[in-house]
Amino acid sequence: MKIIVTGGAGFIGGNFVHYEVKNYPGDQIVNLDLLTYAGNLETLKPVEDAPNYRFVRGDIADREFVFGLFEEERPDAVVNFAAESHVDRSIEDPGIFVRTNVMGTTTLLDACKEYGIGRYHQVSTDEVYGDLPLDRKDLFFTEETPLHTSSPYSASKASADLFVQAYHRTFGIPTTISRCSNNYGPYHFPEKLIPLMISRALADRELPVYGKGENVRDWLHVEDHCAAVDLILRHGKVGEIYNVGGHNERTNLEVVQTILRALGKPESLIRFVTDRPGHDLRYAIDPAKLTGELGWKPRYDFDSGIRQTIRWYLEHEDWWQRILSGEYSKYFDDMYGKRLG
Ligand code: NAD
Ligand code: DAU
């Protein structure tokens, strides 16, 4: 099978490309990525010479380019990871989220409609469900939870999901959607909570925790997410949505304290800063459909996963230092200058 993986130079897409290239030597993996600030070809070094791998730079929202690529490659499947993915950036500049996340998705769907496709898989997020209250630990997101978005990012992802379902129903495109909770693990761009805190703690710099640090996220190791997407792509039922998560809820403060303990750094590095506008309180996934129907089980719990991840950041300092010394530094000043004073 030939699979176009979009956004394969990013965090999860990159891990997914590694997973597919290694586990399916008989398949062809075409990695389509625009290389925005979040795309990093160094992430693909372990697979770049593999005979079943090819990288193509391009924009999923560029219709002429996407149709040209489909004409050339005639893929059997598309897995769409490409997106603007950072909530804080969507608050600063929503427009690019509409272009990439909504227009990019519909452009890919149009190409699938034009050229035919065996499967289109949309990588979505639990953020489309909005948030849950902190004092109702009995509540979880299921696939039937209504869409109720908070940020421009989640609104763009929910909108893309609706288009995927519309193209399935109206045009018969064989689609699936996965909605995963917060990922962490190797190759995570250091603007997101966990790699940001690891890299700053190692440099003995202040750790900006939004609000009181009481917001809860449901953490899943990226390899477990990749295994879930692979399972849904190959065995999921057409037209269905699958939630992905492993019941690993932690407050942000607990996550930061865990990192500090593991690195032997003091809690005095923590700095409580102005909260994120519209900050979702709690995410928590019920993965019963995925575990029951497709037999998916995560390999990592948060304790083993965060140990592996911290070790990876310690052993791959080159990878993230090169990001920090580039455009990211300027971005960091723009974003946190006003928060840290
Ligand atoms: P990321 O920001 O690390 O990577 C996004 C990739 O998409 C980058 O390589 C970037 O260059 C590429 N890209 C951006 N715009 C593009 C365009 N117009 N055309 C082609 N490529 C483009 O994101 P991530 O954290 O790896 O997330 C991947 C997907 O998974 C996203 O769709 C996101 O919504 C979803 N998701 C993420 C998480 C998480 O915790 N990170 C959880 C659930 C779902
Ligand atoms: O739930 C899935 C989503 O998880 C994905 O769809 C998104 O693409 C991904 O970015 C992530 O969104 P979050 O907003 O939850 O992730 P982030 O790492 O930005 O923040 C995690 C929590 O930590 C959130 O409650 C905000 C908080 N935070 C974040 C940063 C960057 C801080 O307290 N300080 C920070 O500096």
Short mmCIF file of C-alpha atoms in Angstrom, two decimals, residues 131-290:
data_model
loop_
_atom_site.label_atom_id
_atom_site.label_comp_id
_atom_site.label_asym_id
_atom_site.label_seq_id
_atom_site.Cartn_x
_atom_site.Cartn_y
_atom_site.Cartn_z
CA ASP A 131 -13.58 20.63 28.47
CA LEU A 132 -14.90 18.79 31.53
CA PRO A 133 -15.34 20.26 35.03
CA LEU A 134 -12.52 19.67 37.53
CA ASP A 135 -14.91 18.37 40.21
CA ARG A 136 -16.57 15.62 38.11
CA LYS A 137 -13.97 12.86 37.87
CA ASP A 138 -16.74 10.50 36.75
CA LEU A 139 -17.15 12.28 33.37
CA PHE A 140 -15.20 11.32 30.22
CA PHE A 141 -15.33 12.22 26.51
CA THR A 142 -16.96 9.50 24.42
CA GLU A 143 -17.42 9.54 20.63
CA GLU A 144 -21.00 10.74 21.28
CA THR A 145 -19.96 13.79 23.34
CA PRO A 146 -21.17 16.90 21.45
CA LEU A 147 -18.58 19.14 19.80
CA HIS A 148 -18.12 22.24 21.96
CA THR A 149 -14.90 24.05 21.14
CA SER A 150 -13.05 26.71 23.13
CA SER A 151 -10.05 27.98 21.14
CA PRO A 152 -9.55 28.92 17.48
CA TYR A 153 -7.36 25.79 17.27
CA SER A 154 -10.06 23.43 18.51
CA ALA A 155 -12.71 25.20 16.40
CA SER A 156 -10.59 24.62 13.29
CA LYS A 157 -10.06 20.94 14.15
CA ALA A 158 -13.79 20.39 14.82
CA SER A 159 -14.62 22.12 11.55
CA ALA A 160 -12.22 19.80 9.70
CA ASP A 161 -13.87 16.76 11.36
CA LEU A 162 -17.28 17.92 10.14
CA PHE A 163 -15.96 18.21 6.58
CA VAL A 164 -14.49 14.71 6.80
CA GLN A 165 -17.86 13.33 7.86
CA ALA A 166 -19.64 15.35 5.16
CA TYR A 167 -17.33 14.01 2.43
CA HIS A 168 -17.95 10.49 3.71
CA ARG A 169 -21.73 10.84 3.70
CA THR A 170 -22.14 12.94 0.56
CA PHE A 171 -19.37 11.63 -1.69
CA GLY A 172 -18.76 8.19 -0.19
CA ILE A 173 -15.09 8.85 0.67
CA PRO A 174 -13.94 6.00 2.97
CA THR A 175 -12.92 8.02 6.02
CA THR A 176 -12.01 7.42 9.66
CA ILE A 177 -11.28 9.96 12.40
CA SER A 178 -9.25 9.53 15.60
CA ARG A 179 -9.53 11.96 18.52
CA CYS A 180 -6.57 11.64 20.85
CA SER A 181 -5.66 13.20 24.18
CA ASN A 182 -2.38 15.07 24.89
CA ASN A 183 0.69 13.32 23.50
CA TYR A 184 4.25 13.40 24.83
CA GLY A 185 7.48 11.64 23.91
CA PRO A 186 10.51 11.99 21.59
CA TYR A 187 10.67 14.81 18.99
CA HIS A 188 8.07 16.99 20.75
CA PHE A 189 8.58 20.65 19.79
CA PRO A 190 9.70 22.64 22.86
CA GLU A 191 6.80 25.10 22.83
CA LYS A 192 4.46 22.46 24.35
CA LEU A 193 4.25 21.92 28.11
CA ILE A 194 6.43 18.84 28.67
CA PRO A 195 9.43 19.54 26.37
CA LEU A 196 9.29 23.24 27.29
CA MET A 197 9.57 22.42 30.99
CA ILE A 198 12.32 19.83 30.48
CA SER A 199 14.46 22.14 28.34
CA ARG A 200 13.99 25.16 30.62
CA ALA A 201 14.55 23.21 33.84
CA LEU A 202 17.81 21.83 32.44
CA ALA A 203 18.91 25.45 31.86
CA ASP A 204 17.74 26.48 35.38
CA ARG A 205 15.25 28.91 33.84
CA GLU A 206 11.82 29.86 35.23
CA LEU A 207 8.98 27.47 34.37
CA PRO A 208 5.84 29.41 33.32
CA VAL A 209 2.78 27.56 34.70
CA TYR A 210 -0.51 29.09 33.56
CA GLY A 211 -2.98 30.14 36.27
CA LYS A 212 -2.74 27.89 39.33
CA GLY A 213 -1.51 24.83 37.43
CA GLU A 214 -4.72 22.97 38.30
CA ASN A 215 -5.88 22.25 34.72
CA VAL A 216 -5.91 18.55 33.94
CA ARG A 217 -4.64 16.84 30.78
CA ASP A 218 -4.87 13.11 29.90
CA TRP A 219 -1.33 12.18 28.76
CA LEU A 220 -0.59 9.48 26.17
CA HIS A 221 2.84 8.42 24.94
CA VAL A 222 3.21 9.24 21.23
CA GLU A 223 4.12 5.62 20.31
CA ASP A 224 0.77 4.46 21.71
CA HIS A 225 -1.01 7.11 19.62
CA CYS A 226 0.87 5.97 16.48
CA ALA A 227 -0.09 2.34 17.13
CA ALA A 228 -3.73 3.41 17.50
CA VAL A 229 -3.74 5.41 14.24
CA ASP A 230 -2.13 2.46 12.44
CA LEU A 231 -4.77 0.06 13.80
CA ILE A 232 -7.64 2.37 12.81
CA LEU A 233 -6.14 2.93 9.35
CA ARG A 234 -5.85 -0.80 8.65
CA HIS A 235 -8.77 -2.26 10.65
CA GLY A 236 -11.09 0.60 11.65
CA LYS A 237 -14.63 0.72 10.29
CA VAL A 238 -15.22 3.23 7.50
CA GLY A 239 -17.19 6.30 8.59
CA GLU A 240 -16.32 5.81 12.27
CA ILE A 241 -14.71 8.02 14.92
CA TYR A 242 -12.39 6.51 17.56
CA ASN A 243 -11.27 8.19 20.78
CA VAL A 244 -7.66 7.50 21.82
CA GLY A 245 -6.42 7.86 25.39
CA GLY A 246 -4.99 5.80 28.24
CA HIS A 247 -6.52 7.21 31.47
CA ASN A 248 -3.43 9.11 32.61
CA GLU A 249 -4.84 12.34 34.00
CA ARG A 250 -2.47 14.76 35.73
CA THR A 251 -2.70 18.41 36.73
CA ASN A 252 -0.16 20.63 34.98
CA LEU A 253 1.48 21.30 38.33
CA GLU A 254 1.89 17.55 38.94
CA VAL A 255 3.51 17.16 35.51
CA VAL A 256 5.97 20.00 36.19
CA GLN A 257 6.78 18.68 39.68
CA THR A 258 7.42 15.19 38.24
CA ILE A 259 9.87 16.66 35.71
CA LEU A 260 11.67 18.70 38.37
CA ARG A 261 12.02 15.65 40.66
CA ALA A 262 13.37 13.51 37.81
CA LEU A 263 15.95 16.17 36.89
CA GLY A 264 16.90 16.95 40.51
CA LYS A 265 15.85 20.59 40.10
CA PRO A 266 14.14 22.78 42.76
CA GLU A 267 10.42 23.72 42.74
CA SER A 268 11.50 27.33 43.18
CA LEU A 269 11.89 27.39 39.37
CA ILE A 270 8.08 27.32 39.05
CA ARG A 271 6.54 30.67 38.17
CA PHE A 272 2.74 31.01 38.08
CA VAL A 273 1.89 33.33 35.16
CA THR A 274 -1.23 34.87 33.58
CA ASP A 275 -3.66 32.18 32.50
CA ARG A 276 -4.32 31.19 28.87
CA PRO A 277 -7.54 32.95 27.68
CA GLY A 278 -10.40 30.42 27.49
CA HIS A 279 -8.16 27.78 29.12
CA ASP A 280 -9.85 24.33 29.01
CA LEU A 281 -10.10 22.88 32.52
CA ARG A 282 -9.94 19.13 32.07
CA TYR A 283 -9.64 16.60 29.23
CA ALA A 284 -10.32 12.91 29.86
CA ILE A 285 -10.86 10.28 27.17
CA ASP A 286 -12.96 7.13 27.34
CA PRO A 287 -11.15 4.80 24.88
CA ALA A 288 -13.60 1.86 25.33
CA LYS A 289 -14.59 1.75 21.65
CA LEU A 290 -10.98 1.49 20.45
#
